mmCIF file of C-alpha atoms in Angstrom:
data_model
loop_
_atom_site.group_PDB
_atom_site.id
_atom_site.type_symbol
_atom_site.label_atom_id
_atom_site.label_comp_id
_atom_site.label_asym_id
_atom_site.label_seq_id
_atom_site.Cartn_x
_atom_site.Cartn_y
_atom_site.Cartn_z
ATOM 1 C CA UNK A 156 2.191 63.870 4.765
ATOM 2 C CA UNK A 157 -0.979 61.682 6.463
ATOM 3 C CA UNK A 158 -1.876 62.665 10.530
ATOM 4 C CA UNK A 159 -0.289 61.637 13.590
ATOM 5 C CA UNK A 160 -2.801 59.342 15.005
ATOM 6 C CA UNK A 161 -4.472 60.295 18.188
ATOM 7 C CA UNK A 162 -4.670 57.932 21.604
ATOM 8 C CA UNK A 163 -8.684 56.828 20.276
ATOM 9 C CA UNK A 164 -6.310 56.527 17.060
ATOM 10 C CA UNK A 165 -3.764 54.056 18.432
ATOM 11 C CA UNK A 166 -6.346 51.760 20.569
ATOM 12 C CA UNK A 167 -7.265 50.503 17.678
ATOM 13 C CA UNK A 168 -4.290 49.956 15.501
ATOM 14 C CA UNK A 169 -3.165 46.664 13.833
ATOM 15 C CA UNK A 170 -0.565 46.983 12.526
ATOM 16 C CA UNK A 171 2.198 44.572 11.967
ATOM 17 C CA UNK A 172 4.758 46.536 13.485
ATOM 18 C CA UNK A 173 2.671 47.714 16.460
ATOM 19 C CA UNK A 174 4.644 45.339 19.349
ATOM 20 C CA UNK A 175 2.025 42.368 20.294
ATOM 21 C CA UNK A 176 2.936 42.804 23.944
ATOM 22 C CA UNK A 177 0.898 44.501 26.418
ATOM 23 C CA UNK A 178 2.785 48.627 27.345
ATOM 24 C CA UNK A 179 3.168 47.904 31.058
ATOM 25 C CA UNK A 180 2.368 51.472 31.571
ATOM 26 C CA UNK A 181 -0.436 51.774 30.124
ATOM 27 C CA UNK A 182 -3.417 51.062 33.073
ATOM 28 C CA UNK A 183 -4.453 48.227 34.086
ATOM 29 C CA UNK A 184 -7.843 48.702 32.555
ATOM 30 C CA UNK A 185 -7.146 49.433 28.595
ATOM 31 C CA UNK A 186 -3.989 46.679 29.109
ATOM 32 C CA UNK A 187 -6.878 43.766 29.907
ATOM 33 C CA UNK A 188 -9.248 45.115 27.033
ATOM 34 C CA UNK A 189 -9.505 41.987 25.427
ATOM 35 C CA UNK A 190 -8.831 41.943 21.592
ATOM 36 C CA UNK A 191 -10.689 38.616 20.428
ATOM 37 C CA UNK A 192 -14.424 37.362 21.309
ATOM 38 C CA UNK A 193 -12.343 34.863 23.954
ATOM 39 C CA UNK A 194 -11.865 37.345 26.454
ATOM 40 C CA UNK A 195 -15.564 39.066 26.370
ATOM 41 C CA UNK A 196 -17.197 38.710 28.776
ATOM 42 C CA UNK A 197 -20.329 39.570 29.321
ATOM 43 C CA UNK A 198 -23.287 40.881 26.722
ATOM 44 C CA UNK A 199 -24.072 37.288 25.536
ATOM 45 C CA UNK A 200 -27.540 38.135 23.964
ATOM 46 C CA UNK A 201 -25.515 40.317 21.187
ATOM 47 C CA UNK A 202 -22.139 38.615 20.940
ATOM 48 C CA UNK A 203 -22.979 34.672 21.731
ATOM 49 C CA UNK A 204 -22.146 32.707 19.160
ATOM 50 C CA UNK A 205 -24.634 32.027 16.165
ATOM 51 C CA UNK A 206 -26.319 35.853 17.071
ATOM 52 C CA UNK A 207 -27.031 38.224 14.458
ATOM 53 C CA UNK A 208 -24.354 40.133 15.019
ATOM 54 C CA UNK A 209 -21.528 38.332 15.769
ATOM 55 C CA UNK A 210 -22.070 36.651 12.622
ATOM 56 C CA UNK A 211 -21.599 39.798 10.415
ATOM 57 C CA UNK A 212 -18.669 40.818 11.875
ATOM 58 C CA UNK A 213 -17.470 37.494 11.551
ATOM 59 C CA UNK A 214 -18.185 37.152 7.718
ATOM 60 C CA UNK A 215 -17.242 41.227 7.890
ATOM 61 C CA UNK A 216 -20.730 41.984 6.788
ATOM 62 C CA UNK A 217 -21.387 44.843 8.745
ATOM 63 C CA UNK A 218 -24.308 47.395 8.725
ATOM 64 C CA UNK A 219 -24.013 50.420 10.068
ATOM 65 C CA UNK A 220 -24.494 49.938 14.221
ATOM 66 C CA UNK A 221 -25.613 51.932 17.164
ATOM 67 C CA UNK A 222 -23.809 50.931 20.268
ATOM 68 C CA UNK A 223 -26.712 51.341 23.291
ATOM 69 C CA UNK A 224 -25.195 51.605 26.363
ATOM 70 C CA UNK A 225 -23.468 52.070 30.280
ATOM 71 C CA UNK A 226 -20.038 52.966 30.978
ATOM 72 C CA UNK A 227 -18.277 50.337 30.205
ATOM 73 C CA UNK A 228 -20.896 48.078 28.967
ATOM 74 C CA UNK A 229 -18.774 47.585 26.335
ATOM 75 C CA UNK A 230 -18.625 49.259 23.214
ATOM 76 C CA UNK A 231 -15.356 50.587 22.859
ATOM 77 C CA UNK A 232 -14.082 46.974 23.165
ATOM 78 C CA UNK A 233 -16.796 45.369 21.064
ATOM 79 C CA UNK A 234 -15.786 48.642 18.205
ATOM 80 C CA UNK A 235 -11.977 47.283 19.014
ATOM 81 C CA UNK A 236 -12.781 43.990 17.814
ATOM 82 C CA UNK A 237 -14.408 45.012 14.654
ATOM 83 C CA UNK A 238 -11.128 47.272 14.147
ATOM 84 C CA UNK A 239 -9.550 43.540 14.277
ATOM 85 C CA UNK A 240 -11.783 41.639 12.518
ATOM 86 C CA UNK A 241 -12.645 44.066 8.895
ATOM 87 C CA UNK A 242 -10.798 44.163 6.098
ATOM 88 C CA UNK A 243 -12.467 47.686 5.646
ATOM 89 C CA UNK A 244 -10.776 50.314 6.518
ATOM 90 C CA UNK A 245 -11.061 51.768 9.983
ATOM 91 C CA UNK A 246 -11.199 54.620 10.689
ATOM 92 C CA UNK A 247 -12.156 55.919 15.005
ATOM 93 C CA UNK A 248 -14.024 59.737 15.346
ATOM 94 C CA UNK A 249 -14.555 60.998 18.301
ATOM 95 C CA UNK A 250 -16.864 62.990 18.932
ATOM 96 C CA UNK A 251 -15.692 65.106 22.194
ATOM 97 C CA UNK A 252 -12.151 65.725 20.531
ATOM 98 C CA UNK A 253 -13.204 66.063 16.532
ATOM 99 C CA UNK A 254 -14.763 68.204 13.883
ATOM 100 C CA UNK A 255 -16.795 68.784 11.111
ATOM 101 C CA UNK A 256 -13.673 69.396 9.378
ATOM 102 C CA UNK A 257 -12.497 66.031 10.159
ATOM 103 C CA UNK A 258 -15.043 64.400 9.018
ATOM 104 C CA UNK A 259 -14.836 65.451 5.679
ATOM 105 C CA UNK A 260 -11.589 64.725 6.077
ATOM 106 C CA UNK A 261 -12.236 60.806 6.291
ATOM 107 C CA UNK A 262 -14.779 60.639 3.750
ATOM 108 C CA UNK A 263 -12.861 61.973 0.547
ATOM 109 C CA UNK A 264 -10.356 60.199 1.676
ATOM 110 C CA UNK A 265 -13.295 56.984 2.412
ATOM 111 C CA UNK A 266 -14.290 57.904 -1.505
ATOM 112 C CA UNK A 267 -11.777 57.691 -2.752
ATOM 113 C CA UNK A 268 -10.374 53.743 -1.630
ATOM 114 C CA UNK A 269 -13.898 52.966 -1.886
ATOM 115 C CA UNK A 270 -13.101 54.165 -5.524
ATOM 116 C CA UNK A 271 -9.352 53.225 -6.404
ATOM 117 C CA UNK A 272 -9.788 49.214 -4.059
ATOM 118 C CA UNK A 273 -13.179 48.767 -3.849
ATOM 119 C CA UNK A 274 -12.508 49.095 0.452
ATOM 120 C CA UNK A 275 -14.828 49.598 2.566
ATOM 121 C CA UNK A 276 -15.392 52.735 5.237
ATOM 122 C CA UNK A 277 -15.897 51.324 9.533
ATOM 123 C CA UNK A 278 -16.115 54.625 10.922
ATOM 124 C CA UNK A 279 -16.378 54.482 15.116
ATOM 125 C CA UNK A 280 -17.701 57.939 16.289
ATOM 126 C CA UNK A 281 -17.414 57.602 19.964
ATOM 127 C CA UNK A 282 -20.148 59.114 22.487
ATOM 128 C CA UNK A 283 -22.005 60.437 19.670
ATOM 129 C CA UNK A 284 -25.136 61.826 21.493
ATOM 130 C CA UNK A 285 -22.301 65.102 22.299
ATOM 131 C CA UNK A 286 -22.996 65.880 18.036
ATOM 132 C CA UNK A 287 -25.730 68.449 17.764
ATOM 133 C CA UNK A 288 -28.149 67.826 15.092
ATOM 134 C CA UNK A 289 -27.027 70.113 12.920
ATOM 135 C CA UNK A 290 -24.436 67.585 13.340
ATOM 136 C CA UNK A 291 -25.533 64.387 12.487
ATOM 137 C CA UNK A 292 -26.909 65.413 9.665
ATOM 138 C CA UNK A 293 -23.586 65.660 8.187
ATOM 139 C CA UNK A 294 -23.452 61.577 8.264
ATOM 140 C CA UNK A 295 -26.406 60.765 6.841
ATOM 141 C CA UNK A 296 -25.555 61.725 2.852
ATOM 142 C CA UNK A 297 -22.168 59.652 3.172
ATOM 143 C CA UNK A 298 -24.207 56.435 5.791
ATOM 144 C CA UNK A 299 -26.691 56.348 2.482
ATOM 145 C CA UNK A 300 -24.735 56.055 -0.194
ATOM 146 C CA UNK A 301 -22.769 53.202 1.623
ATOM 147 C CA UNK A 302 -19.184 55.634 1.268
ATOM 148 C CA UNK A 303 -19.183 55.249 5.110
ATOM 149 C CA UNK A 304 -20.137 51.918 7.823
ATOM 150 C CA UNK A 305 -21.027 54.033 10.753
ATOM 151 C CA UNK A 306 -20.856 51.727 14.304
ATOM 152 C CA UNK A 307 -21.893 55.077 16.768
ATOM 153 C CA UNK A 308 -21.410 54.509 20.963
ATOM 154 C CA UNK A 309 -23.820 56.906 23.111
ATOM 155 C CA UNK A 310 -24.598 56.357 26.701
ATOM 156 C CA UNK A 311 -27.347 58.294 25.584
ATOM 157 C CA UNK A 312 -30.953 56.844 24.486
ATOM 158 C CA UNK A 313 -30.379 57.881 20.845
ATOM 159 C CA UNK A 314 -34.027 57.351 20.247
ATOM 160 C CA UNK A 315 -33.183 61.466 22.089
ATOM 161 C CA UNK A 316 -30.115 62.498 20.750
ATOM 162 C CA UNK A 317 -29.697 60.208 17.328
ATOM 163 C CA UNK A 318 -31.611 61.715 14.890
ATOM 164 C CA UNK A 319 -34.426 59.974 13.369
ATOM 165 C CA UNK A 320 -33.194 59.707 9.600
ATOM 166 C CA UNK A 321 -30.369 58.659 11.685
ATOM 167 C CA UNK A 322 -31.590 56.027 13.285
ATOM 168 C CA UNK A 323 -33.697 54.419 10.656
ATOM 169 C CA UNK A 324 -30.359 53.653 9.120
ATOM 170 C CA UNK A 325 -28.471 51.878 11.270
ATOM 171 C CA UNK A 326 -28.998 48.703 13.993
ATOM 172 C CA UNK A 327 -29.500 50.009 17.189
ATOM 173 C CA UNK A 328 -27.297 47.427 19.848
ATOM 174 C CA UNK A 329 -28.348 47.691 22.661
ATOM 175 C CA UNK A 330 -25.394 46.731 24.677
ATOM 176 C CA UNK A 331 -26.880 46.388 29.249
ATOM 177 C CA UNK A 332 -24.917 47.165 33.057
ATOM 178 C CA UNK A 333 -22.631 44.235 34.009
ATOM 179 C CA UNK A 334 -23.682 42.315 35.681
ATOM 180 C CA UNK A 335 -21.389 40.868 39.266
ATOM 181 C CA UNK A 336 -20.678 37.044 38.094
ATOM 182 C CA UNK A 337 -19.548 39.124 34.669
ATOM 183 C CA UNK A 338 -16.819 41.447 37.096
ATOM 184 C CA UNK A 339 -16.384 38.488 39.217
ATOM 185 C CA UNK A 340 -14.810 36.326 35.879
ATOM 186 C CA UNK A 341 -13.199 39.971 35.178
ATOM 187 C CA UNK A 342 -11.172 40.520 38.567
ATOM 188 C CA UNK A 343 -10.555 36.920 38.468
ATOM 189 C CA UNK A 344 -8.852 37.544 34.788
ATOM 190 C CA UNK A 345 -6.562 40.549 36.193
ATOM 191 C CA UNK A 346 -5.622 39.505 39.385
ATOM 192 C CA UNK A 347 -4.463 35.202 37.469
ATOM 193 C CA UNK A 348 -2.655 36.977 33.965
ATOM 194 C CA UNK A 349 1.298 37.516 35.287
ATOM 195 C CA UNK A 350 1.700 39.079 31.582
ATOM 196 C CA UNK A 351 -1.359 41.691 30.764
ATOM 197 C CA UNK A 352 -2.603 42.058 34.926
ATOM 198 C CA UNK A 353 -1.482 41.304 37.485
ATOM 199 C CA UNK A 354 -0.316 38.117 37.942
ATOM 200 C CA UNK A 355 3.016 38.593 38.897
ATOM 201 C CA UNK A 356 2.453 39.176 42.291
ATOM 202 C CA UNK A 357 0.766 37.282 45.303
ATOM 203 C CA UNK A 358 -2.402 38.937 45.772
ATOM 204 C CA UNK A 359 -5.274 37.244 48.461
ATOM 205 C CA UNK A 360 -7.917 38.264 48.282
ATOM 206 C CA UNK A 361 -10.565 37.786 51.347
ATOM 207 C CA UNK A 362 -14.515 37.044 48.939
ATOM 208 C CA UNK A 363 -15.519 39.812 51.055
ATOM 209 C CA UNK A 364 -12.812 42.231 49.295
ATOM 210 C CA UNK A 365 -13.652 40.314 46.157
ATOM 211 C CA UNK A 366 -17.603 41.264 46.390
ATOM 212 C CA UNK A 367 -17.235 44.536 47.818
ATOM 213 C CA UNK A 368 -14.611 45.412 44.477
ATOM 214 C CA UNK A 369 -17.522 43.155 42.223
ATOM 215 C CA UNK A 370 -20.478 45.734 44.259
ATOM 216 C CA UNK A 371 -17.825 48.923 43.076
ATOM 217 C CA UNK A 372 -17.553 47.761 39.454
ATOM 218 C CA UNK A 373 -21.008 47.906 39.472
ATOM 219 C CA UNK A 374 -22.205 51.573 40.824
ATOM 220 C CA UNK A 375 -22.873 52.589 36.763
ATOM 221 C CA UNK A 376 -26.387 49.719 37.719
ATOM 222 C CA UNK A 377 -26.555 50.737 41.956
ATOM 223 C CA UNK A 378 -26.455 55.258 41.619
ATOM 224 C CA UNK A 379 -27.118 57.164 38.461
ATOM 225 C CA UNK A 380 -25.525 59.403 38.748
ATOM 226 C CA UNK A 381 -22.009 58.584 40.154
ATOM 227 C CA UNK A 382 -22.273 56.202 37.345
ATOM 228 C CA UNK A 383 -22.494 59.124 34.585
ATOM 229 C CA UNK A 384 -26.656 59.064 34.380
ATOM 230 C CA UNK A 385 -26.979 62.103 32.258
ATOM 231 C CA UNK A 386 -29.089 64.039 34.507
ATOM 232 C CA UNK A 387 -31.111 65.572 31.687
ATOM 233 C CA UNK A 388 -33.426 61.942 31.626
ATOM 234 C CA UNK A 389 -33.193 62.019 35.199
ATOM 235 C CA UNK A 390 -35.121 65.365 34.808
ATOM 236 C CA UNK A 391 -37.319 64.131 32.050
ATOM 237 C CA UNK A 392 -38.123 60.977 33.940
ATOM 238 C CA UNK A 393 -39.340 63.485 36.512
ATOM 239 C CA UNK A 394 -41.838 65.421 34.208
ATOM 240 C CA UNK A 395 -43.288 62.251 32.986
ATOM 241 C CA UNK A 396 -44.190 61.069 35.985
ATOM 242 C CA UNK A 397 -45.648 64.403 37.435
ATOM 243 C CA UNK A 398 -47.849 63.829 35.252
ATOM 244 C CA UNK A 399 -48.793 60.476 34.708
ATOM 245 C CA UNK A 400 -48.019 59.152 38.947
ATOM 246 C CA UNK A 401 -49.500 63.322 40.330
ATOM 247 C CA UNK A 402 -51.324 64.716 38.128
ATOM 248 C CA UNK A 403 -54.091 66.988 39.397
ATOM 249 C CA UNK A 404 -54.023 65.871 42.576
ATOM 250 C CA UNK A 405 -51.264 68.556 42.606
ATOM 251 C CA UNK A 406 -50.791 70.407 39.799
ATOM 252 C CA UNK A 407 -48.279 72.189 40.655
ATOM 253 C CA UNK A 408 -46.170 68.578 40.277
ATOM 254 C CA UNK A 409 -45.457 69.459 37.080
ATOM 255 C CA UNK A 410 -44.506 73.420 37.201
ATOM 256 C CA UNK A 411 -41.756 71.602 40.191
ATOM 257 C CA UNK A 412 -40.146 69.049 37.728
ATOM 258 C CA UNK A 413 -40.575 70.977 34.430
ATOM 259 C CA UNK A 414 -38.604 74.158 37.184
ATOM 260 C CA UNK A 415 -35.976 71.253 37.655
ATOM 261 C CA UNK A 416 -35.542 70.290 33.997
ATOM 262 C CA UNK A 417 -34.682 73.923 32.799
ATOM 263 C CA UNK A 418 -32.129 74.228 35.812
ATOM 264 C CA UNK A 419 -30.277 71.288 34.984
ATOM 265 C CA UNK A 420 -29.563 72.316 31.935
ATOM 266 C CA UNK A 421 -29.019 75.841 33.073
ATOM 267 C CA UNK A 422 -27.221 75.176 35.979
ATOM 268 C CA UNK A 423 -25.751 70.905 35.324
ATOM 269 C CA UNK A 424 -23.307 69.208 37.151
ATOM 270 C CA UNK A 425 -22.970 68.324 40.011
ATOM 271 C CA UNK A 426 -24.414 71.257 41.179
ATOM 272 C CA UNK A 427 -27.700 69.960 39.379
ATOM 273 C CA UNK A 428 -27.758 67.179 41.392
ATOM 274 C CA UNK A 429 -29.284 69.648 44.685
ATOM 275 C CA UNK A 430 -32.358 70.557 41.899
ATOM 276 C CA UNK A 431 -32.830 66.619 40.795
ATOM 277 C CA UNK A 432 -33.446 65.775 45.298
ATOM 278 C CA UNK A 433 -35.316 69.357 45.856
ATOM 279 C CA UNK A 434 -37.946 67.903 42.803
ATOM 280 C CA UNK A 435 -37.354 63.949 43.516
ATOM 281 C CA UNK A 436 -38.429 64.796 47.520
ATOM 282 C CA UNK A 437 -41.110 67.220 46.048
ATOM 283 C CA UNK A 438 -43.270 64.795 44.151
ATOM 284 C CA UNK A 439 -42.130 61.567 46.235
ATOM 285 C CA UNK A 440 -44.339 63.592 49.198
ATOM 286 C CA UNK A 441 -46.807 63.953 47.402
ATOM 287 C CA UNK A 442 -50.298 62.557 46.436
ATOM 288 C CA UNK A 443 -51.629 60.226 43.924
ATOM 289 C CA UNK A 444 -53.451 60.055 40.800
ATOM 290 C CA UNK A 445 -53.057 58.216 37.608
ATOM 291 C CA UNK A 446 -56.342 58.767 36.076
ATOM 292 C CA UNK A 447 -55.381 61.634 33.439
ATOM 293 C CA UNK A 448 -53.591 58.486 32.117
ATOM 294 C CA UNK A 449 -55.950 56.555 32.929
ATOM 295 C CA UNK A 450 -58.364 58.238 30.414
ATOM 296 C CA UNK A 451 -56.090 58.801 28.752
ATOM 297 C CA UNK A 452 -55.967 54.871 27.779
ATOM 298 C CA UNK A 453 -58.874 54.297 27.095
ATOM 299 C CA UNK A 454 -59.976 57.517 24.991
ATOM 300 C CA UNK A 455 -57.033 56.010 22.811
ATOM 301 C CA UNK A 456 -58.492 52.820 23.050
ATOM 302 C CA UNK A 457 -61.418 53.863 22.184
ATOM 303 C CA UNK A 458 -60.399 55.807 18.931
ATOM 304 C CA UNK A 459 -58.560 52.739 17.213
ATOM 305 C CA UNK A 460 -61.820 50.665 18.594
ATOM 306 C CA UNK A 461 -64.459 53.036 17.084
ATOM 307 C CA UNK A 462 -62.534 54.821 14.475
ATOM 308 C CA UNK A 463 -63.079 58.205 13.356
ATOM 309 C CA UNK A 464 -66.988 58.941 15.204
ATOM 310 C CA UNK A 465 -69.080 62.208 14.381
ATOM 311 C CA UNK A 466 -69.861 65.057 16.057
ATOM 312 C CA UNK A 467 -72.982 65.554 17.919
ATOM 313 C CA UNK A 468 -74.785 68.344 14.879
ATOM 314 C CA UNK A 469 -74.879 70.461 18.609
ATOM 315 C CA UNK A 470 -71.384 71.119 18.554
ATOM 316 C CA UNK A 471 -70.360 71.644 14.921
ATOM 317 C CA UNK A 472 -70.275 75.822 13.562
ATOM 318 C CA UNK A 473 -72.218 76.562 11.401
ATOM 319 C CA UNK A 474 -70.785 78.404 9.043
ATOM 320 C CA UNK A 475 -73.373 78.887 6.123
ATOM 321 C CA UNK A 476 -76.562 78.514 5.897
ATOM 322 C CA UNK A 477 -76.094 75.035 4.986
ATOM 323 C CA UNK A 478 -74.927 74.030 7.915
ATOM 324 C CA UNK A 479 -78.091 74.906 9.695
ATOM 325 C CA UNK A 480 -80.350 73.835 7.452
ATOM 326 C CA UNK A 481 -78.371 70.410 8.344
ATOM 327 C CA UNK A 482 -78.938 71.005 12.069
ATOM 328 C CA UNK A 483 -75.670 72.448 12.828
ATOM 329 C CA UNK A 484 -75.010 74.698 16.395
ATOM 330 C CA UNK A 485 -78.722 74.076 16.700
ATOM 331 C CA UNK A 486 -79.547 72.842 20.717
ATOM 332 C CA UNK A 487 -75.929 74.056 21.959
ATOM 333 C CA UNK A 488 -75.764 74.672 25.443
ATOM 334 C CA UNK A 489 -74.031 77.658 26.311
ATOM 335 C CA UNK A 490 -72.403 76.360 30.136
ATOM 336 C CA UNK A 491 -71.836 79.630 31.757
ATOM 337 C CA UNK A 492 -75.962 81.175 31.056
ATOM 338 C CA UNK A 493 -76.783 78.689 33.558
ATOM 339 C CA UNK A 494 -76.293 80.558 36.695
ATOM 340 C CA UNK A 495 -74.436 77.333 38.745
ATOM 341 C CA UNK A 496 -72.229 76.549 35.607
ATOM 342 C CA UNK A 497 -73.845 73.062 34.654
ATOM 343 C CA UNK A 498 -75.325 71.712 32.104
ATOM 344 C CA UNK A 499 -76.667 68.370 30.581
ATOM 345 C CA UNK A 500 -75.607 68.449 27.551
ATOM 346 C CA UNK A 501 -73.971 65.540 26.296
ATOM 347 C CA UNK A 502 -70.894 66.246 23.361
ATOM 348 C CA UNK A 503 -70.185 62.125 23.058
ATOM 349 C CA UNK A 504 -70.977 61.248 19.990
ATOM 350 C CA UNK A 505 -73.499 58.547 20.125
ATOM 351 C CA UNK A 506 -71.506 55.165 19.891
ATOM 352 C CA UNK A 507 -70.331 56.543 23.646
ATOM 353 C CA UNK A 508 -73.163 58.615 25.619
ATOM 354 C CA UNK A 509 -72.087 57.713 29.063
ATOM 355 C CA UNK A 510 -69.236 57.371 28.297
ATOM 356 C CA UNK A 511 -66.692 59.144 31.959
ATOM 357 C CA UNK A 512 -63.647 58.712 31.592
ATOM 358 C CA UNK A 513 -61.569 61.052 33.769
ATOM 359 C CA UNK A 514 -62.374 59.537 37.291
ATOM 360 C CA UNK A 515 -60.263 61.332 39.084
ATOM 361 C CA UNK A 516 -59.239 59.861 42.698
ATOM 362 C CA UNK A 517 -61.078 61.103 46.051
ATOM 363 C CA UNK A 518 -57.494 62.492 47.491
#
């Protein structure tokens, strides 16, 4: 006997028996959710006519895709449009409420469907990042064999949150925060639509009120934490900032930033905001020196330009008589033999003699 559809399954149901009219008890956002591209607002860079993703959807030739974008950018809506356009079996799967046993049942059904009817299966996985790396591995063989076409949605950077083999087999589509103009169109449509929206009411919206509502809707761009940004991403950037922009002007900055990252992992929201504020104010108030970062860039540039240069002979370890005969280790100067702990010995290959990479600022 088939399982009862979940709330998420219901979002994607396309059976003819389903009532076509909107459910008046549903939230306004759900009632106004577009069913086709004509109502989809924003994200023209990926779904405008002629764009590769739209062509793949309309021709029903979609391959595995990962939709990456902030909350409210249209990931679930785009998945719903795909569900209505495709002849493939569309299965919705939530990383929050579903697990590996349910995935096994879905895969088994997909294999049978493919074998008996030659029908493809699109598996929509909402919040893909909530699966750990081992759980994501469960998708891989079935994506490789074509048993399923993975349609993943995530608010997190897939470079960090999706395993590399799965990422390499998927097209990553980046959805950007909606512009004020796009949010304004959505607002105006909701106010004018008498069947699905608020058009049956008399709503006199002043220009100032409209601007304020648009501002509230665009919170993702103006407040990372309130808009759902993962605090670990912010903490990770702080760790990078501590080395890249502060460096040896205050070596303790890296210790503080790393401690903040650990605190965010341990404490979690909302209290982790205090740890983030602590780290942010510390880093912002410290002296800045990017000399280490510049030195790294210049050294990498020379490594690419000159290739594998030979290590100077005095620095080579002479572990055999042949090496000693070849001059390995000869004339090596041990810096601690000098009372001032200084030496004029060069440690760079001949082609780089005199080159200085690390130039700290005078702070």
